[in-house]
Amino acid sequence: MGDIQIKKSSKVYDAVIVGSGAGGGMSAYVLANAGAKVLLLEAGPFFDPVKHSQQLKFSYESPRRGAGSKLRAFGDFDAAYGGWELEGEPYTKKDNTQFDWFRSRMLGGRTNHWGRISLRFGPKDFQPTDGYSERWPLTYDEIKPYYDKVDMLIGVYGTKENLENDPDGIFLPPPKLRLNEMFIKQGAEKAGVKVIPGRGSVLTKALPNNKDRGACFFCGQCNRSCKVYADFSASSCLVIPAMKTGNLEVISNAMVREVLTDDKGLATGVSYVSKDDMQEYQVSGKTVILGASTCESTRIMFNSKSKTHPNGLANSSGVLGKYLQDSTGASLSGFLPKLMDRKRYNEDGVGSIHLLGPWVTDNKGLDFPRGYHIEFGGGMGMPGYGFGGDVPKLNGMVPGPDGKMKEAGGFGASLKNDYRRFYGTNVGMAGRGTGMARIDNYCEIDPNVVDRFGIPVLRFHYNWNNDEINQAKHMQETFQSIMHEMGAIVTSSERNAANNWGLEAPGRIIHEVGTARMGDDPKKSVLNKWCQAHDCKNLFVVDGSSHVQQSDKNATWTILAFSMRAAEYILDQRKKQNI
Amino acid sequence: MNRRDSLKALTIGTLSTEVLLKACKPKEQNTDVSGSGSGDQKGEADRPQNELDRNAKLNAEKFFTEHEMATITILADIIIPKDEKSGSASDAKVPDFIEFMVKDVPDHQIPMRGGLRWLDIQMLNLHGNPFKDCNSDQQIQMVTEIAYPAKAAPEMQQGVAFFNRMRSLTASGFFTSKIGLDDIGYVGNRPNQWNGVPDDVLKQYGLAYTERELKESISFSA
């Protein structure tokens, strides 16, 4: 241990950014393109989809046929390394509550995993009038120009629908529905459930004025990340282009310990341990920007205690870590008997959704606030690990080719033929809804536990309550009615009160936000509406931490818009010499 | 970049990826773990070193005995036999896949090993031979007793649980193989233009896109 030293760099960057996902990547992109000298620290390896994507591999090219593993939770081909458990990097849970924390330490972070479903928050999400949550310190109209710029910079398909709380964007044309989605749409319309074409950040057409990114060629594998950059990943769309300006340096495998501050409490830089050589480093910046992910940025702030910041950096309010929110999630699967023995053709489509069910229901008469959107799927995807697992159950539910019912299960030629008959008949629907911001859902530092780098770890405390559980019940009723109207047979196990109507545990939907919420009152919030810390004017937090109250919409598009806005504010404040 | 350029770029990307894959394949399948630390390919392989190391380690281990593998092979081919359309489970190397999976997911190990033993004990008691050495009629008779969960006898339930697992692993292994993908008729995973459900299929199901959908969605002329 005698050879450990702290290596200090004398270079002072205009900004040091921690994290390379949607938040950190966007700030890096804006600042580097404006000529600022920027250093980006990423806790995992460098990742460029051109080299590292698993796109267009067949299932047999993986020894586990695409199954998930400890090292890649969403499967051998998914772009995202990591998962809910990382070796040597524990987290703990308090009072027998549950929160599962998904981490993807790599360039682009969790933008490598998500479904590219790209939705704007609506006016009511920022300024709710139902009294259930605090309002954001700004309105939809204030953030709208940034959503517009994100749409134009990155690209998103969709259609103009003029919905009150699901604002339209600047859209590329959406892909047409696949066969199963056409049946789902019919069923939903009969059941009185609103459905619209999907909205996803995939370039169904070449993006105007962008020569670096290709157009989609419809392999349906966005989750593997795209070798021609036709989908949004923070690596391909933000960090790698920003590096080409010559103004951005990226250090990978740099695990940040803390933000360094001076006597006045201002940020001076960041200390990190390099996973490559296990040495300690300190780097200096005029501004420090955290985009390490909601809980990781919070962890860094807690671990950056000093005389001027005794409760953790920028935590004079005591609000840091509180109001942790993940989306609700529940799903239902089934199959369409009328699609048995269907004709084969390539229907891979795009790797985001083709059909979306936005929340347009009035909450009057419902026993929960807010709502959820529905993501639909099904069809002739590439068989992977787990393929056909249901067939020995399903083959007892419908008549065989001879028109006669038979016993479920079996083996041999008849079972082999059943796998063929049922292929592509599946339909699935997943609800993603608002988890309410509550002060007693939080993360904090566990006083007794450190990770393998000696960094104190997070401890979580999280419970759902009836707001979320009743919402999941409503989801299941909606799913059941769509399944019924489209003539599908439900194959999922029973959803009931005993299993919270299939409500996933907190953290499983990977939409956690809120632990450094923004607000006008420094006593009740960590950040102001520019994502700038009330207590430390040259510290910005640009990931989901700033979100006051999530909506049913995935957070990514909103993180991008707020990070872009924060970065432009930093440029403006530097010009005015305020920071 | 237009679509043609992007396909061209992809071809280049794919080619180089294939070359790189070949370069690291011996390592993935290598039984010698000791050489996996060499740093030359770092940054070039399309998988992080810890994943390559893990695959190499699993491939170097052996879980099932020869007796167990022989039993697995017979069972897999009873579940998915050769027919007029495609080969059998063992033609598709399903037993090797199952051997890998039980090492990758250790939760499979006790149910698989114990289930195989359960099966052998049944057959020893009934016919005086372990499953693999019984004749085909005897094997099929036993499998029939554990292949239909709802009508299986209560004393056969452990066998049902084992057979469910064995059947799932066999289907996974077969239909993800090249033989199985061809059999099931999966024709995707290649660059193309998604232009909607083919006309004859729309007609078959009495469906049509709305005028608005046709107008607003991305379309390609044939």
PDB file of C-alpha atoms in Angstrom, chain A residues 54-216:
ATOM      1  CA  GLN A  54     -23.415  -6.619 -30.596  1.00  0.00           C
ATOM      2  CA  GLN A  55     -25.773  -5.565 -33.389  1.00  0.00           C
ATOM      3  CA  LEU A  56     -26.681  -8.132 -36.086  1.00  0.00           C
ATOM      4  CA  LYS A  57     -25.342 -11.110 -34.196  1.00  0.00           C
ATOM      5  CA  PHE A  58     -27.546 -14.194 -34.171  1.00  0.00           C
ATOM      6  CA  SER A  59     -28.523 -15.862 -30.918  1.00  0.00           C
ATOM      7  CA  TYR A  60     -26.131 -18.749 -31.508  1.00  0.00           C
ATOM      8  CA  GLU A  61     -23.224 -16.306 -31.447  1.00  0.00           C
ATOM      9  CA  SER A  62     -23.663 -16.115 -27.678  1.00  0.00           C
ATOM     10  CA  PRO A  63     -22.909 -19.228 -25.618  1.00  0.00           C
ATOM     11  CA  ARG A  64     -25.885 -18.320 -23.397  1.00  0.00           C
ATOM     12  CA  ARG A  65     -28.011 -17.439 -26.431  1.00  0.00           C
ATOM     13  CA  GLY A  66     -28.523 -13.877 -25.326  1.00  0.00           C
ATOM     14  CA  ALA A  67     -29.525 -14.676 -21.751  1.00  0.00           C
ATOM     15  CA  GLY A  68     -28.750 -12.179 -19.030  1.00  0.00           C
ATOM     16  CA  SER A  69     -25.756 -12.740 -16.800  1.00  0.00           C
ATOM     17  CA  LYS A  70     -24.211 -11.175 -13.739  1.00  0.00           C
ATOM     18  CA  LEU A  71     -22.110  -9.005 -16.014  1.00  0.00           C
ATOM     19  CA  ARG A  72     -24.918  -7.915 -18.350  1.00  0.00           C
ATOM     20  CA  ALA A  73     -28.337  -8.026 -16.715  1.00  0.00           C
ATOM     21  CA  PHE A  74     -30.355  -7.502 -19.896  1.00  0.00           C
ATOM     22  CA  GLY A  75     -28.596 -10.170 -21.877  1.00  0.00           C
ATOM     23  CA  ASP A  76     -25.455 -10.973 -23.755  1.00  0.00           C
ATOM     24  CA  PHE A  77     -26.295  -8.693 -26.690  1.00  0.00           C
ATOM     25  CA  ASP A  78     -27.657  -5.702 -24.759  1.00  0.00           C
ATOM     26  CA  ALA A  79     -25.318  -2.735 -24.931  1.00  0.00           C
ATOM     27  CA  ALA A  80     -25.451  -1.987 -21.220  1.00  0.00           C
ATOM     28  CA  TYR A  81     -22.770  -3.504 -19.031  1.00  0.00           C
ATOM     29  CA  GLY A  82     -23.614  -4.012 -15.403  1.00  0.00           C
ATOM     30  CA  GLY A  83     -26.964  -4.453 -13.743  1.00  0.00           C
ATOM     31  CA  TRP A  84     -28.562  -4.372 -10.319  1.00  0.00           C
ATOM     32  CA  GLU A  85     -25.446  -5.842  -8.738  1.00  0.00           C
ATOM     33  CA  LEU A  86     -21.865  -4.815  -9.434  1.00  0.00           C
ATOM     34  CA  GLU A  87     -19.007  -6.823  -8.039  1.00  0.00           C
ATOM     35  CA  GLY A  88     -17.188  -4.878  -5.341  1.00  0.00           C
ATOM     36  CA  GLU A  89     -19.712  -2.054  -5.380  1.00  0.00           C
ATOM     37  CA  PRO A  90     -22.462  -2.895  -2.897  1.00  0.00           C
ATOM     38  CA  TYR A  91     -25.361  -0.803  -1.673  1.00  0.00           C
ATOM     39  CA  THR A  92     -27.597  -1.539   1.273  1.00  0.00           C
ATOM     40  CA  LYS A  93     -31.273  -1.315   2.192  1.00  0.00           C
ATOM     41  CA  LYS A  94     -32.904  -0.057   5.344  1.00  0.00           C
ATOM     42  CA  ASP A  95     -35.835  -1.258   7.490  1.00  0.00           C
ATOM     43  CA  ASN A  96     -36.544  -4.258   5.248  1.00  0.00           C
ATOM     44  CA  THR A  97     -37.561  -1.981   2.409  1.00  0.00           C
ATOM     45  CA  GLN A  98     -36.520  -2.592  -1.163  1.00  0.00           C
ATOM     46  CA  PHE A  99     -34.844  -0.517  -3.816  1.00  0.00           C
ATOM     47  CA  ASP A 100     -32.855  -2.141  -6.623  1.00  0.00           C
ATOM     48  CA  TRP A 101     -30.228   0.135  -8.090  1.00  0.00           C
ATOM     49  CA  PHE A 102     -29.233  -0.438 -11.733  1.00  0.00           C
ATOM     50  CA  ARG A 103     -25.814   0.859 -12.675  1.00  0.00           C
ATOM     51  CA  SER A 104     -24.139   0.788 -16.037  1.00  0.00           C
ATOM     52  CA  ARG A 105     -20.601   2.038 -15.716  1.00  0.00           C
ATOM     53  CA  MET A 106     -19.528   2.717 -19.304  1.00  0.00           C
ATOM     54  CA  LEU A 107     -19.439   5.568 -21.805  1.00  0.00           C
ATOM     55  CA  GLY A 108     -23.037   6.612 -22.400  1.00  0.00           C
ATOM     56  CA  GLY A 109     -24.221   5.081 -19.122  1.00  0.00           C
ATOM     57  CA  ARG A 110     -27.763   3.837 -19.155  1.00  0.00           C
ATOM     58  CA  THR A 111     -28.561   5.395 -22.528  1.00  0.00           C
ATOM     59  CA  ASN A 112     -27.006   2.138 -23.729  1.00  0.00           C
ATOM     60  CA  HIS A 113     -29.917   0.206 -22.393  1.00  0.00           C
ATOM     61  CA  TRP A 114     -33.151   2.136 -22.655  1.00  0.00           C
ATOM     62  CA  GLY A 115     -35.922   1.526 -25.190  1.00  0.00           C
ATOM     63  CA  ARG A 116     -35.395   4.891 -26.932  1.00  0.00           C
ATOM     64  CA  ILE A 117     -38.952   5.830 -26.001  1.00  0.00           C
ATOM     65  CA  SER A 118     -38.649   9.601 -26.019  1.00  0.00           C
ATOM     66  CA  LEU A 119     -41.466  11.578 -24.424  1.00  0.00           C
ATOM     67  CA  ARG A 120     -41.760  15.160 -23.281  1.00  0.00           C
ATOM     68  CA  PHE A 121     -43.255  15.975 -19.918  1.00  0.00           C
ATOM     69  CA  GLY A 122     -46.456  17.981 -20.308  1.00  0.00           C
ATOM     70  CA  PRO A 123     -47.654  21.282 -18.850  1.00  0.00           C
ATOM     71  CA  LYS A 124     -49.502  19.491 -16.029  1.00  0.00           C
ATOM     72  CA  ASP A 125     -46.398  17.487 -15.154  1.00  0.00           C
ATOM     73  CA  PHE A 126     -44.470  20.690 -14.389  1.00  0.00           C
ATOM     74  CA  GLN A 127     -47.373  22.627 -12.869  1.00  0.00           C
ATOM     75  CA  PRO A 128     -49.817  20.109 -11.426  1.00  0.00           C
ATOM     76  CA  THR A 129     -53.058  21.475 -10.043  1.00  0.00           C
ATOM     77  CA  ASP A 130     -54.279  18.392  -8.180  1.00  0.00           C
ATOM     78  CA  GLY A 131     -52.338  19.238  -5.004  1.00  0.00           C
ATOM     79  CA  TYR A 132     -50.604  15.849  -4.845  1.00  0.00           C
ATOM     80  CA  SER A 133     -47.072  17.087  -5.423  1.00  0.00           C
ATOM     81  CA  GLU A 134     -45.026  20.262  -5.453  1.00  0.00           C
ATOM     82  CA  ARG A 135     -44.722  22.207  -8.645  1.00  0.00           C
ATOM     83  CA  TRP A 136     -41.508  22.486 -10.574  1.00  0.00           C
ATOM     84  CA  PRO A 137     -39.936  25.962 -10.426  1.00  0.00           C
ATOM     85  CA  LEU A 138     -40.698  26.443 -14.103  1.00  0.00           C
ATOM     86  CA  THR A 139     -43.355  25.788 -16.704  1.00  0.00           C
ATOM     87  CA  TYR A 140     -43.553  23.660 -19.830  1.00  0.00           C
ATOM     88  CA  ASP A 141     -43.307  26.813 -21.934  1.00  0.00           C
ATOM     89  CA  GLU A 142     -39.943  27.654 -20.376  1.00  0.00           C
ATOM     90  CA  ILE A 143     -38.476  24.247 -21.198  1.00  0.00           C
ATOM     91  CA  LYS A 144     -40.222  23.768 -24.552  1.00  0.00           C
ATOM     92  CA  PRO A 145     -37.500  25.492 -26.633  1.00  0.00           C
ATOM     93  CA  TYR A 146     -34.960  23.039 -25.218  1.00  0.00           C
ATOM     94  CA  TYR A 147     -37.144  20.024 -25.995  1.00  0.00           C
ATOM     95  CA  ASP A 148     -37.383  21.438 -29.531  1.00  0.00           C
ATOM     96  CA  LYS A 149     -33.615  21.733 -29.793  1.00  0.00           C
ATOM     97  CA  VAL A 150     -33.117  18.204 -28.432  1.00  0.00           C
ATOM     98  CA  ASP A 151     -35.570  16.887 -31.058  1.00  0.00           C
ATOM     99  CA  MET A 152     -33.646  18.611 -33.824  1.00  0.00           C
ATOM    100  CA  LEU A 153     -30.199  17.657 -32.526  1.00  0.00           C
ATOM    101  CA  ILE A 154     -30.921  13.992 -31.802  1.00  0.00           C
ATOM    102  CA  GLY A 155     -34.033  13.086 -33.784  1.00  0.00           C
ATOM    103  CA  VAL A 156     -37.281  11.505 -32.656  1.00  0.00           C
ATOM    104  CA  TYR A 157     -40.140   9.949 -34.596  1.00  0.00           C
ATOM    105  CA  GLY A 158     -43.787  10.458 -33.757  1.00  0.00           C
ATOM    106  CA  THR A 159     -46.996  12.111 -34.890  1.00  0.00           C
ATOM    107  CA  LYS A 160     -48.796  15.320 -34.005  1.00  0.00           C
ATOM    108  CA  GLU A 161     -51.675  14.381 -31.724  1.00  0.00           C
ATOM    109  CA  ASN A 162     -52.531  17.662 -29.952  1.00  0.00           C
ATOM    110  CA  LEU A 163     -52.901  15.931 -26.600  1.00  0.00           C
ATOM    111  CA  GLU A 164     -53.169  18.183 -23.565  1.00  0.00           C
ATOM    112  CA  ASN A 165     -50.353  16.666 -21.516  1.00  0.00           C
ATOM    113  CA  ASP A 166     -48.295  14.767 -24.103  1.00  0.00           C
ATOM    114  CA  PRO A 167     -46.862  17.641 -26.129  1.00  0.00           C
ATOM    115  CA  ASP A 168     -45.962  17.078 -29.764  1.00  0.00           C
ATOM    116  CA  GLY A 169     -42.369  17.457 -30.824  1.00  0.00           C
ATOM    117  CA  ILE A 170     -40.499  18.053 -34.036  1.00  0.00           C
ATOM    118  CA  PHE A 171     -40.976  14.592 -35.420  1.00  0.00           C
ATOM    119  CA  LEU A 172     -39.504  12.270 -38.021  1.00  0.00           C
ATOM    120  CA  PRO A 173     -42.072   9.888 -39.544  1.00  0.00           C
ATOM    121  CA  PRO A 174     -42.889   6.867 -37.345  1.00  0.00           C
ATOM    122  CA  PRO A 175     -42.565   3.267 -38.529  1.00  0.00           C
ATOM    123  CA  LYS A 176     -45.789   1.529 -39.542  1.00  0.00           C
ATOM    124  CA  LEU A 177     -47.430  -0.827 -37.090  1.00  0.00           C
ATOM    125  CA  ARG A 178     -46.534  -4.511 -37.208  1.00  0.00           C
ATOM    126  CA  LEU A 179     -49.285  -7.123 -37.426  1.00  0.00           C
ATOM    127  CA  ASN A 180     -49.644  -7.753 -33.686  1.00  0.00           C
ATOM    128  CA  GLU A 181     -49.759  -4.007 -33.043  1.00  0.00           C
ATOM    129  CA  MET A 182     -52.565  -3.613 -35.560  1.00  0.00           C
ATOM    130  CA  PHE A 183     -54.589  -6.120 -33.538  1.00  0.00           C
ATOM    131  CA  ILE A 184     -53.625  -4.416 -30.278  1.00  0.00           C
ATOM    132  CA  LYS A 185     -54.755  -1.103 -31.719  1.00  0.00           C
ATOM    133  CA  GLN A 186     -58.112  -2.602 -32.724  1.00  0.00           C
ATOM    134  CA  GLY A 187     -58.539  -4.103 -29.267  1.00  0.00           C
ATOM    135  CA  ALA A 188     -57.537  -0.909 -27.489  1.00  0.00           C
ATOM    136  CA  GLU A 189     -59.933   1.173 -29.535  1.00  0.00           C
ATOM    137  CA  LYS A 190     -62.770  -1.221 -28.743  1.00  0.00           C
ATOM    138  CA  ALA A 191     -61.814  -1.067 -25.064  1.00  0.00           C
ATOM    139  CA  GLY A 192     -61.797   2.730 -25.163  1.00  0.00           C
ATOM    140  CA  VAL A 193     -58.040   3.003 -24.552  1.00  0.00           C
ATOM    141  CA  LYS A 194     -56.240   5.756 -26.470  1.00  0.00           C
ATOM    142  CA  VAL A 195     -53.326   4.559 -28.593  1.00  0.00           C
ATOM    143  CA  ILE A 196     -51.043   6.571 -30.895  1.00  0.00           C
ATOM    144  CA  PRO A 197     -47.959   5.826 -32.993  1.00  0.00           C
ATOM    145  CA  GLY A 198     -44.848   5.380 -30.853  1.00  0.00           C
ATOM    146  CA  ARG A 199     -42.352   8.139 -30.139  1.00  0.00           C
ATOM    147  CA  GLY A 200     -38.739   7.042 -30.228  1.00  0.00           C
ATOM    148  CA  SER A 201     -35.285   8.460 -30.816  1.00  0.00           C
ATOM    149  CA  VAL A 202     -34.491   6.412 -33.909  1.00  0.00           C
ATOM    150  CA  LEU A 203     -33.663   7.998 -37.268  1.00  0.00           C
ATOM    151  CA  THR A 204     -36.350   6.561 -39.533  1.00  0.00           C
ATOM    152  CA  LYS A 205     -34.958   9.090 -42.022  1.00  0.00           C
ATOM    153  CA  ALA A 206     -31.538  10.672 -42.206  1.00  0.00           C
ATOM    154  CA  LEU A 207     -31.308  13.574 -39.781  1.00  0.00           C
ATOM    155  CA  PRO A 208     -31.080  16.866 -41.668  1.00  0.00           C
ATOM    156  CA  ASN A 209     -27.652  18.523 -41.389  1.00  0.00           C
ATOM    157  CA  ASN A 210     -25.984  15.526 -39.786  1.00  0.00           C
ATOM    158  CA  LYS A 211     -23.411  13.600 -41.808  1.00  0.00           C
ATOM    159  CA  ASP A 212     -22.106  11.483 -38.961  1.00  0.00           C
ATOM    160  CA  ARG A 213     -25.204   9.430 -38.291  1.00  0.00           C
ATOM    161  CA  GLY A 214     -26.853   6.886 -40.572  1.00  0.00           C
ATOM    162  CA  ALA A 215     -30.535   6.197 -41.109  1.00  0.00           C
ATOM    163  CA  CYS A 216     -32.212   3.202 -39.499  1.00  0.00           C
TER     164      CYS A 216
END
